[in-house]
Coordinates of C-alpha atoms and ligand atoms in Angstrom, one line a residue:
X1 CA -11.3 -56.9 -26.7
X2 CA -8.3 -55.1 -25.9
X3 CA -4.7 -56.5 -27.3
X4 CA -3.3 -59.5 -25.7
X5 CA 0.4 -60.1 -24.6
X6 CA 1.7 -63.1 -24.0
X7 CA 2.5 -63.7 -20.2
X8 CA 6.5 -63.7 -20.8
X9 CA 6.0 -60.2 -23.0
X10 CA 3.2 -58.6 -20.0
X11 CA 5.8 -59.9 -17.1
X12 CA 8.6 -58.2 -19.0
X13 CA 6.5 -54.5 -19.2
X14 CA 5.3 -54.9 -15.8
X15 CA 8.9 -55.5 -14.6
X16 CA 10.2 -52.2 -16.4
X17 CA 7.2 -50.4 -15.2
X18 CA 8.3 -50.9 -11.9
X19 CA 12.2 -49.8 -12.6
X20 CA 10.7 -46.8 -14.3
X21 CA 8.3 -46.0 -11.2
X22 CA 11.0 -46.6 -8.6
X23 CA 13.5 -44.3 -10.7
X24 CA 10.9 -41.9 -10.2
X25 CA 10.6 -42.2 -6.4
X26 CA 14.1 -42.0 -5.5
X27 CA 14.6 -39.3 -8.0
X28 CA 11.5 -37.3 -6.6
X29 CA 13.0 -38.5 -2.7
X30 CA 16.4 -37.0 -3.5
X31 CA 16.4 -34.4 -6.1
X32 CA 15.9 -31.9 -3.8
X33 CA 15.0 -29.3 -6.5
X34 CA 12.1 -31.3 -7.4
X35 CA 8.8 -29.8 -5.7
X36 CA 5.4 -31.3 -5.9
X37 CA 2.9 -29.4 -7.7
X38 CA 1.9 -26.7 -5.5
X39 CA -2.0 -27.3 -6.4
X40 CA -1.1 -31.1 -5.1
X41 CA 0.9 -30.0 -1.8
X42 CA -0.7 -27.2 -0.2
X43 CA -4.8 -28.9 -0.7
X44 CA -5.1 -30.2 3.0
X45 CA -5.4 -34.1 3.5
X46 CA -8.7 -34.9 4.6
X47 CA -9.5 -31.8 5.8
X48 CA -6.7 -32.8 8.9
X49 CA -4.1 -30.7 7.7
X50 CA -4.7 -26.2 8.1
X51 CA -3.8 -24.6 5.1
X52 CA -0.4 -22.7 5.1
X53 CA -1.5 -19.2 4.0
X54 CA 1.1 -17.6 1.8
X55 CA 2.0 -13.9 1.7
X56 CA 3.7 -12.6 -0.9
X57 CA 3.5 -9.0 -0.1
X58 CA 5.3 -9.5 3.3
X59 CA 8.9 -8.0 3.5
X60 CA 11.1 -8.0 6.6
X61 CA 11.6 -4.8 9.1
X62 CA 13.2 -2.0 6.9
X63 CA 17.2 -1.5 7.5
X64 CA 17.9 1.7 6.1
X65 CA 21.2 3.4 5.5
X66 CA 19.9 6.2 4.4
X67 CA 17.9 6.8 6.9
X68 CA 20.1 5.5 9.6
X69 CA 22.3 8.1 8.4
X70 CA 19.9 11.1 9.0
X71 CA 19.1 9.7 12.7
X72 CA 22.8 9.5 13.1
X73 CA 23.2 13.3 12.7
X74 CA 19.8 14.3 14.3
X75 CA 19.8 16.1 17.9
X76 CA 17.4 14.3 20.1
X77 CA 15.6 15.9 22.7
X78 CA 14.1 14.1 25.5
X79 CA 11.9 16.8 26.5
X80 CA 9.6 17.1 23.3
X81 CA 7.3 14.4 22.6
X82 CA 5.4 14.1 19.3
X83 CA 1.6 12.6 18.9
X84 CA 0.2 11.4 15.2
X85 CA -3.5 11.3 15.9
X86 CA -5.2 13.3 13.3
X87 CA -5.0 10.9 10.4
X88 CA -7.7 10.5 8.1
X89 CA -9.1 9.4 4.8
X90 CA -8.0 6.0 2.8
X91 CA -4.5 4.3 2.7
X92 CA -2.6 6.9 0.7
X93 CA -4.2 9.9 3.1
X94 CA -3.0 7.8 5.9
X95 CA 0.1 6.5 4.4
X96 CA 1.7 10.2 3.9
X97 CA 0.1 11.5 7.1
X98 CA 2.1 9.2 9.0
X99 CA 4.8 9.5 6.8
X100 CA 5.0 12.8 7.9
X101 CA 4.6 12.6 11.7
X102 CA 7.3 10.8 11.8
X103 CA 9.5 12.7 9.4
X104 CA 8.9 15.7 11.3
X105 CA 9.7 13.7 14.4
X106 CA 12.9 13.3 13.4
X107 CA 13.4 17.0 12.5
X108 CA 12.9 17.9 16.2
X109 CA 14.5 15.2 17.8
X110 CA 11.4 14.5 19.3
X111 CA 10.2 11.2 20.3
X112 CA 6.5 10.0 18.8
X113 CA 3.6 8.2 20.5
X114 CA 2.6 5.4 18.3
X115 CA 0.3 7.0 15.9
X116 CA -3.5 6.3 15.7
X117 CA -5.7 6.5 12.7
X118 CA -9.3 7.9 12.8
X119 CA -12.0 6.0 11.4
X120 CA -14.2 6.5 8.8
X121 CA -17.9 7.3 9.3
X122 CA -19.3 3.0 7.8
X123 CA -22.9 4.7 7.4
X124 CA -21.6 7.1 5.3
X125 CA -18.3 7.2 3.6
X126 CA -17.8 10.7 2.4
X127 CA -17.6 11.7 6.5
X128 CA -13.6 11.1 7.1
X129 CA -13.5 13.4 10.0
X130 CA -15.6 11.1 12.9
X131 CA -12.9 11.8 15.8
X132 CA -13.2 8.1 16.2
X133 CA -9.4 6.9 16.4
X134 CA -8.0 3.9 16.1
X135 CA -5.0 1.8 16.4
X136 CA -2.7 2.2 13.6
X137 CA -3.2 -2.4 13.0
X138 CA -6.2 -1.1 11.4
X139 CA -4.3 -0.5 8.3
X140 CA -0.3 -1.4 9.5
X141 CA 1.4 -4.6 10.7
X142 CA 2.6 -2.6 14.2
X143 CA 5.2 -4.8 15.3
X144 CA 7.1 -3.8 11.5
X145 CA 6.4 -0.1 12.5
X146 CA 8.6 -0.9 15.9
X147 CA 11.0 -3.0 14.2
X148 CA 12.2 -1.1 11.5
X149 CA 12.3 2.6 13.4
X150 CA 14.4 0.2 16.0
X151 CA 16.8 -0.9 13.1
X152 CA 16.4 2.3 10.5
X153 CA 16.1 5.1 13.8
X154 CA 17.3 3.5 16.9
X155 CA 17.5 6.9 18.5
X156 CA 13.5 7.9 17.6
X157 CA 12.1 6.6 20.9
X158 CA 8.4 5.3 20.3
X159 CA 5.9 5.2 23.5
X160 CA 3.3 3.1 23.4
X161 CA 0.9 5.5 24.6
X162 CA 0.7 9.2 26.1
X163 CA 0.8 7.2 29.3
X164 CA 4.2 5.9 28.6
X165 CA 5.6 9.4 28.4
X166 CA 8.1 9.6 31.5
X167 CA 7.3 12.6 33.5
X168 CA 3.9 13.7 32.0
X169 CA 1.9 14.5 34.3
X170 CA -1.3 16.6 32.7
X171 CA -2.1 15.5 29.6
X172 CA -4.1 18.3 28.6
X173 CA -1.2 20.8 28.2
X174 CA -0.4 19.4 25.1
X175 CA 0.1 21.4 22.4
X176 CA -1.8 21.3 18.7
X177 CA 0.7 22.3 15.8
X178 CA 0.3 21.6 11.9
X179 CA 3.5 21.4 11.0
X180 CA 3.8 23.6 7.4
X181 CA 1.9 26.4 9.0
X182 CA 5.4 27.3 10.7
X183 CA 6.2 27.9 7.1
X184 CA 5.0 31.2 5.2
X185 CA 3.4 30.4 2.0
X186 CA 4.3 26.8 1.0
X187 CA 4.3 25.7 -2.4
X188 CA 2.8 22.9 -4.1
X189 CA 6.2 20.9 -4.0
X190 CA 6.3 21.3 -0.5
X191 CA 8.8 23.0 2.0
X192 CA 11.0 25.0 0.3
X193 CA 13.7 24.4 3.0
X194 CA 12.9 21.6 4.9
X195 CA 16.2 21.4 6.6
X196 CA 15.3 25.2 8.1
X197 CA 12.1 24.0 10.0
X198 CA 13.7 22.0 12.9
X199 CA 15.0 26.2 14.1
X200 CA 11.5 27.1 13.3
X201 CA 9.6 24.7 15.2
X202 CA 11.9 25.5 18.2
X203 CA 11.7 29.2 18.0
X204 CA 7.9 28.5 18.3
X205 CA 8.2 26.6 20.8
X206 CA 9.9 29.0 23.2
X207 CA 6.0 30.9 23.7
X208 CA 4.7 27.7 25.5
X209 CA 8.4 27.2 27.9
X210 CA 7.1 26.8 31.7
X211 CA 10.2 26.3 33.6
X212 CA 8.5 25.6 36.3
X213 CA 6.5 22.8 35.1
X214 CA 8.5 19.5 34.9
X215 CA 8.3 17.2 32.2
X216 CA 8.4 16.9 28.2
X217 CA 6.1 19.0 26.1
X218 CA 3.9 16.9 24.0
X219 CA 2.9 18.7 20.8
X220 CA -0.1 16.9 18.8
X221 CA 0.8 17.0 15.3
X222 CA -2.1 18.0 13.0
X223 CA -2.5 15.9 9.6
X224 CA -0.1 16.7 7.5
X225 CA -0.5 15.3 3.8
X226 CA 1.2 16.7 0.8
X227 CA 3.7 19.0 2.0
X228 CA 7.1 17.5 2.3
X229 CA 9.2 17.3 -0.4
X230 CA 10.2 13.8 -0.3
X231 CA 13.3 14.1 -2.1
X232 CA 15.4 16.7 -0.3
X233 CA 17.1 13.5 2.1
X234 CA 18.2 12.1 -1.5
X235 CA 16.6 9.5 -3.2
X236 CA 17.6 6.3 -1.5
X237 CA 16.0 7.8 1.6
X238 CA 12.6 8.8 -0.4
X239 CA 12.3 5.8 -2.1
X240 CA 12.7 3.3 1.2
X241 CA 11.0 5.4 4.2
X242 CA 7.5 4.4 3.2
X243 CA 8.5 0.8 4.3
X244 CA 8.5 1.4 7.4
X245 CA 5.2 0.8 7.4
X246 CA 4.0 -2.9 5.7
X247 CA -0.2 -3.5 5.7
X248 CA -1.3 -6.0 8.2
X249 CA -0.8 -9.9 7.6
X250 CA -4.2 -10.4 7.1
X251 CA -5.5 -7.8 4.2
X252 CA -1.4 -9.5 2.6
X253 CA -2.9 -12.8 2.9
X254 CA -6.0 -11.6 0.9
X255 CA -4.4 -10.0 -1.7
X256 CA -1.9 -13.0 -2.1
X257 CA -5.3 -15.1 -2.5
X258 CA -6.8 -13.3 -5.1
X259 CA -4.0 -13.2 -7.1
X260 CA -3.7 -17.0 -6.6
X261 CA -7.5 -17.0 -8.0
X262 CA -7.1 -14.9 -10.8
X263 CA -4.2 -17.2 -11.9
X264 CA -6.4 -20.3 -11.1
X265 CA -9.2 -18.8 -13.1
X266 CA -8.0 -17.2 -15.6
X267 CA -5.6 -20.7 -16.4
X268 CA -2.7 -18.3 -16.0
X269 CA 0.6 -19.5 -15.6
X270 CA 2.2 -16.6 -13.1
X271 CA 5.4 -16.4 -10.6
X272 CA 3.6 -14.4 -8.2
X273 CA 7.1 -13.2 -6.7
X274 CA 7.7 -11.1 -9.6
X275 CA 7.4 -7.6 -8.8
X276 CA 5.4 -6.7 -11.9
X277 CA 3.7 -9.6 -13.6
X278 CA 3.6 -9.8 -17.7
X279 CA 0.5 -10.7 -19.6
X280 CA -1.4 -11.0 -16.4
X281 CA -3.8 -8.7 -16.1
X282 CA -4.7 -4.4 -16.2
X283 CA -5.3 -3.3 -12.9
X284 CA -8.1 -0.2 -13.6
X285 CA -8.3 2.3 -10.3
X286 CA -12.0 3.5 -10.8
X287 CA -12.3 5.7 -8.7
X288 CA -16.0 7.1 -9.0
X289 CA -17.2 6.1 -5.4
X290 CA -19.3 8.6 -3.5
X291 CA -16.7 10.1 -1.4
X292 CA -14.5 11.0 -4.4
X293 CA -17.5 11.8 -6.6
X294 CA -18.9 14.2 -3.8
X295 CA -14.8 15.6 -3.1
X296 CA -14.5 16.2 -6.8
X297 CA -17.8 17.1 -8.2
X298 CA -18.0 15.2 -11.6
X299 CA -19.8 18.7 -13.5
X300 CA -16.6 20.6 -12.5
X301 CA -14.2 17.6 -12.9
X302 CA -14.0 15.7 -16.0
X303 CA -11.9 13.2 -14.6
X304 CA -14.2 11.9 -11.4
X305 CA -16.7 10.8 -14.0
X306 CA -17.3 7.8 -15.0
X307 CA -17.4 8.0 -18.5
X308 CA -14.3 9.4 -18.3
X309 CA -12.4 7.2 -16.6
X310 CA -14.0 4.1 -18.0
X311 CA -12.9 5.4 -22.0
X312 CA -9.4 6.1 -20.6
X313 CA -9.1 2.8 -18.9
X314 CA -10.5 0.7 -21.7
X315 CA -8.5 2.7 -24.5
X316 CA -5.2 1.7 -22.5
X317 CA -6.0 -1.8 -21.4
X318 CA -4.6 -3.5 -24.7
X319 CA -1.1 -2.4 -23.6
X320 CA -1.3 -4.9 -20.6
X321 CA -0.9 -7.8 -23.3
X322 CA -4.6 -9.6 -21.5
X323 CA -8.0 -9.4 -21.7
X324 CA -8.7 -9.6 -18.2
X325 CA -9.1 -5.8 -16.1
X326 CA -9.1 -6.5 -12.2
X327 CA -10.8 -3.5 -11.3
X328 CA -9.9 -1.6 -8.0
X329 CA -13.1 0.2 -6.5
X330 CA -15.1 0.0 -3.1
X331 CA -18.1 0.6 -5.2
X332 CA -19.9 -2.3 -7.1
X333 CA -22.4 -1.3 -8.7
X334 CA -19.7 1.3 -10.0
X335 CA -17.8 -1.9 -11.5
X336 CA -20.6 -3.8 -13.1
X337 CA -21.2 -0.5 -15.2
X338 CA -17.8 -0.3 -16.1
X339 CA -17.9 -4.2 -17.5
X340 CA -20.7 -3.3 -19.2
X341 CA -18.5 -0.8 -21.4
X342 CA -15.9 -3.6 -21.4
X343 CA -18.2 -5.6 -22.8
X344 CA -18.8 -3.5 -25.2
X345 CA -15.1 -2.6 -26.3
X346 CA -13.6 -3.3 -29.3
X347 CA -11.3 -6.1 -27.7
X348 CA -13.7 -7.4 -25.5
X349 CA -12.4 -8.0 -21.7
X350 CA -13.2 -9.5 -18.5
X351 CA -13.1 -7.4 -15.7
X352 CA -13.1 -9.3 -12.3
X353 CA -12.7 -7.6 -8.3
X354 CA -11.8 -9.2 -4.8
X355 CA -15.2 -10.0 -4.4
X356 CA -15.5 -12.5 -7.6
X357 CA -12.2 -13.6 -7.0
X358 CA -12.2 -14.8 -3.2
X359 CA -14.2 -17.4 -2.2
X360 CA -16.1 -19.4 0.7
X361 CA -14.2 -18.1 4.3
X362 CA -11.9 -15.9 2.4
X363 CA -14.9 -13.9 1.0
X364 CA -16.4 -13.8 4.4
X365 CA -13.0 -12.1 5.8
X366 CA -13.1 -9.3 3.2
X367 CA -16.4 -8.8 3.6
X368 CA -16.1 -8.4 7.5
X369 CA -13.0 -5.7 6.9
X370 CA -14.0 -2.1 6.9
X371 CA -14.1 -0.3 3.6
X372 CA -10.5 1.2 4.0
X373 CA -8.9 -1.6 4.9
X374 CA -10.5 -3.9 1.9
X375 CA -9.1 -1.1 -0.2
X376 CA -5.5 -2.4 0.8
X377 CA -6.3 -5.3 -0.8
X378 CA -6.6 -3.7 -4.4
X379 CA -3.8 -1.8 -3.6
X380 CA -1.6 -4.5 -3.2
X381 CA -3.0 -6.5 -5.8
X382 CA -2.1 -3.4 -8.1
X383 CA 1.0 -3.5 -7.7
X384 CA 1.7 -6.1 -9.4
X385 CA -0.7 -5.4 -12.1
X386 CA 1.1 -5.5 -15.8
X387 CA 0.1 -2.2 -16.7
X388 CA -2.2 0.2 -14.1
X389 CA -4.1 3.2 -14.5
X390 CA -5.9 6.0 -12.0
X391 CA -6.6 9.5 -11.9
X392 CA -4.8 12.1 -10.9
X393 CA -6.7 13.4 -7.6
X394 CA -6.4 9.9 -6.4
X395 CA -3.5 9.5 -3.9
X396 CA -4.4 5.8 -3.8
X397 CA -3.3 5.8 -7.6
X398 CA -0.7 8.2 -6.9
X399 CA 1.0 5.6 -4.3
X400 CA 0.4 2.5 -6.5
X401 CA 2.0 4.5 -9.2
X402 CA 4.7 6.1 -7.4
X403 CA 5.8 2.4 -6.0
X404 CA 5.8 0.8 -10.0
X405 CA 7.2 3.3 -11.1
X406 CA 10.4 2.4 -9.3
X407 CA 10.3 -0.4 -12.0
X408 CA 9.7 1.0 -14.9
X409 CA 12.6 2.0 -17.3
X410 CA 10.8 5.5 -18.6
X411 CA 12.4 8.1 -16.0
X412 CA 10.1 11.0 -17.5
X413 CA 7.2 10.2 -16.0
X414 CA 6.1 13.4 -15.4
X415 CA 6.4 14.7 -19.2
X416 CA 3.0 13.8 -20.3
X417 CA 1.1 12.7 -22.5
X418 CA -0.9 12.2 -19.0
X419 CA -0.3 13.6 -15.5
X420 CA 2.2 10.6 -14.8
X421 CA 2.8 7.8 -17.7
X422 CA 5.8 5.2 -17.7
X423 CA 5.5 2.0 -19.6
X424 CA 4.1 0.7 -15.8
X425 CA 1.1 3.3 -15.4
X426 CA -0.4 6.1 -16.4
X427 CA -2.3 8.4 -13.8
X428 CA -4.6 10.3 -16.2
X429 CA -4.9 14.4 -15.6
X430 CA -3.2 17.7 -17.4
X431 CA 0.7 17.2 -17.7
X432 CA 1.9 19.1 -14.5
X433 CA -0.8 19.2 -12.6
X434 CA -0.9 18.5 -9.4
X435 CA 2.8 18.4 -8.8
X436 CA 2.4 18.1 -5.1
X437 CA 2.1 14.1 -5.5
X438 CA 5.2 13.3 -7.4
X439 CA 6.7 16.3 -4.8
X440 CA 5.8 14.7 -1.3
X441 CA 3.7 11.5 -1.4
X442 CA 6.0 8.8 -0.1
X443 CA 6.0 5.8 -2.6
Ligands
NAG501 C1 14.7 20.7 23.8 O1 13.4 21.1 24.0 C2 13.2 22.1 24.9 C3 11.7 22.4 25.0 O2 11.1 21.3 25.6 C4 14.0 23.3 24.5 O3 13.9 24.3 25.5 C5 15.5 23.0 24.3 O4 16.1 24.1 23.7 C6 15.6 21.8 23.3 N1 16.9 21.4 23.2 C7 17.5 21.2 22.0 C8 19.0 20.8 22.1 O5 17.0 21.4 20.9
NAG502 C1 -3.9 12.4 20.7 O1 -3.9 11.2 21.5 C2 -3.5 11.5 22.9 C3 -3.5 10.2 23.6 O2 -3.0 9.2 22.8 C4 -4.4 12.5 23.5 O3 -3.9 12.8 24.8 C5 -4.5 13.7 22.7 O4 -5.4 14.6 23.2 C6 -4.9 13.4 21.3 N1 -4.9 14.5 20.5 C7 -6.0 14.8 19.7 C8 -5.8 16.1 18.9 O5 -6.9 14.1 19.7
NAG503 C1 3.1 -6.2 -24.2 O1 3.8 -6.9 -25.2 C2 4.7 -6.1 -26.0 C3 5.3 -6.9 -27.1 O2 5.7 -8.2 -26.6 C4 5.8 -5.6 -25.0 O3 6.7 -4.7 -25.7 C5 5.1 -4.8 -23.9 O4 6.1 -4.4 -22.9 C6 4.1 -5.7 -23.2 N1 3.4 -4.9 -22.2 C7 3.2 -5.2 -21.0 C8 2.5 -4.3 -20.1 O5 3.6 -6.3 -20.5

């Protein structure tokens, strides 16, 4: 039998129970700084109320200075229209390609018809060159495409499709051109005179002048990847252009979900907002999936095999300050070896993906997304990793790299002891190889 009061005494608790209760509720009504627990507020009432899906990863249109200042001095010329269709190969192939396309767009003067993206073969990954193309929502949120080339380029017109072109008349006179091959011998850093190439590209031009044939001339750019030197418009203007493009809402609703889960899991206590997390978790990029095994062939290239990578990874991962590695790959099986090796480390660690992380109708909606565009998951998701690693043929490590690195108080990245290494990341390969990454992929 439990302690009893007397009535006066139990009156007298029950009495400041409710002046504690109601100084609660009116400090809880009116404080507005007080916030219910998120857990608490965003689970839906009786299943009545839709869940508010959060996106950290979403930023508004880009409003560029810098590059506002380049437009500002360009020449336009209504009579040259530019087309992007020949992008291929996972986000950071596409990423740059586009990059590019427009880059060189502004060069000319030209104006651009929205670019396209062409699919990968889904029977078999290694085949990036299907001719299939696509809209550019497969990987980018279109309408922030529009918006910040309307607020960063106001001048760069942007047709909607070859039909929009005013004046065209016969499609099939356009005009194939890979930009760099203007250019004699390009080094790995890219264009050594970018600024010279806008004369070039005319002086080409001239061969194909009808006079007699109304209307713009539509050249269709040919993928361009590593090849402009990013930095010769200054840094400001390198370091913001790649935000013109954003991923689309929902692959940034994903990866804001699995980082939710990881936290939730994990009993993590992060502020998600931050652009790097500490003590959260080592984001590994394995990247031993067919396409890249069969590109780089592991006999020839020590650092597409698996044993490899999965020393290097598990060697580093103490510096993240956790014991949990969310690996990035598109390859399972691929992942469950590598845990097996975590496993067996000397600090054991967890190693978790997207697919263990999202559940129920979010697992269903990765699992319906094509294999590039589930890869823009891990790549958001990396970014915010508390210390990253990849290899250095990968431009999908490259580009999560390239963007931390922008955080990271080591400016030397590029002095070793790896291919790239800041206190961020480190992008295993020899020190100065491939120097057409840090050169000309846009972060
Ligand atoms: C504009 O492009 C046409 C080719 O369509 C070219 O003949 C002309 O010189 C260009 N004008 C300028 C100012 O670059
Ligand atoms: C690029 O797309 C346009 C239409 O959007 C088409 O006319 C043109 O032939 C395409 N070019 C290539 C190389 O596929
Ligand atoms: C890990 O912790 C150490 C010591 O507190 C700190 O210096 C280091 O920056 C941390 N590393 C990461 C990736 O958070």
């Amino acid at each position: 039998m439990g302690v009893q009061l007397s009535p006066k005494v139990n009156r007298r608790y029950s009495v400041l129970a409710s002046v504690i209760l109601g100084a609660i509720w009116i400090w809880a009504t009116f404080d507005p700084s007080y916030q219910l627990p998120n857990r608490i507020s965003n689970r839906p009432l009786f299943g009545q109320v839709p869940e508010v899906a959060v996106d950290i990863f979403d930023f508004p249109a880009l409003d560029s200075e810098s590059i506002k200042s380049i437009c500002g001095a360009t020449q336009w010329n209504e009579s040259v229209v530019f087309t992007c269709n020949e992008s291929v190969g996972g986000i950071g192939n596409i990423k740059n390609s586009i990059l590019n396309c427009v880059r060189y767009a502004i060069s000319a003067g030209a104006s651009l018809v929205i670019p396209s993206i062409v699919l990968r073969d889904t029977m078999d990954i290694t085949q990036i060159r299907t001719g299939v193309k696509t809209d550019m929502s497969f990987m980018f949120d279109t309408q922030h495409f529009l918006d910040s080339i309307r607020l960063s380029c106001p001048s760069l017109k942007i047709h909607s499709s070859i039909e929009d072109i005013k004046d065209f008349h016969n499609p099939r006179d356009a005009i194939s051109l890979l930009p760099e091959s203007l250019v004699d011998n390009v080094p790995a850093t890219g264009l050594p005179e970018p600024a010279a190439w806008r004369g070039q590209f005319y002086t080409w031009l001239e061969q194909f002048s009808t006079p007699e044939v109304p209307g713009p001339m539509v050249i269709d750019l040919g993928r361009s990847y590593l090849t402009y030197p990013i930095y010769s418009d200054g840094e400001a203007f390198a370091l913001s252009f790649g935000s013109i493009l954003k991923p689309r809402s929902d692959v940034r609703v994903l990866a804001t979900k699995t980082l939710q889960s990881l936290a939730e899991t994990y009993s993590l206590n992060l502020d998600l907002s931050q652009d790097i997390l500490p003590k959260a978790f080592f984001g590994a990029h394995l990247r031993t999936e067919k396409d890249a095994v069969e590109g780089w062939p592991a006999p020839d290239w020590v650092y597409s095999r698996h044993e490899t990578q999965s020393k290097a990874y598990l060697e580093q991962a103490p510096r993240s300050n956790s014991s949990i590695v969310y690996v990035a790959s598109g390859d399972l099986n691929e992942v469950a070896r590598f845990a097996v090796d975590a496993s067996k480390a000397s600090d054991a660690f967890t190693v978790t993906t997207k697919f263990d992380l999202l559940k129920g109708r979010d697992l269903e909606e990765l699992q319906a997304l094509k294999w590039d565009q589930q890869s823009l998951v891990d790549f958001l998701v990396m970014l915010k990793a508390s210390d990253f690693a990849g290899i250095g043929h990968s431009s999908f490590a490259w580009n999560v790299a390239l963007k931390r690195h922008v955080f990271a108080e080591s400016k030397r990245h590029l002095d070793g002891p790896q291919m790239m290494s800041d206190e961020l990341s480190q992008i295993y390969g020899e020190v100065r190889g491939y120097p057409e990454y840090a050169a000309c992929l846009w972060p």
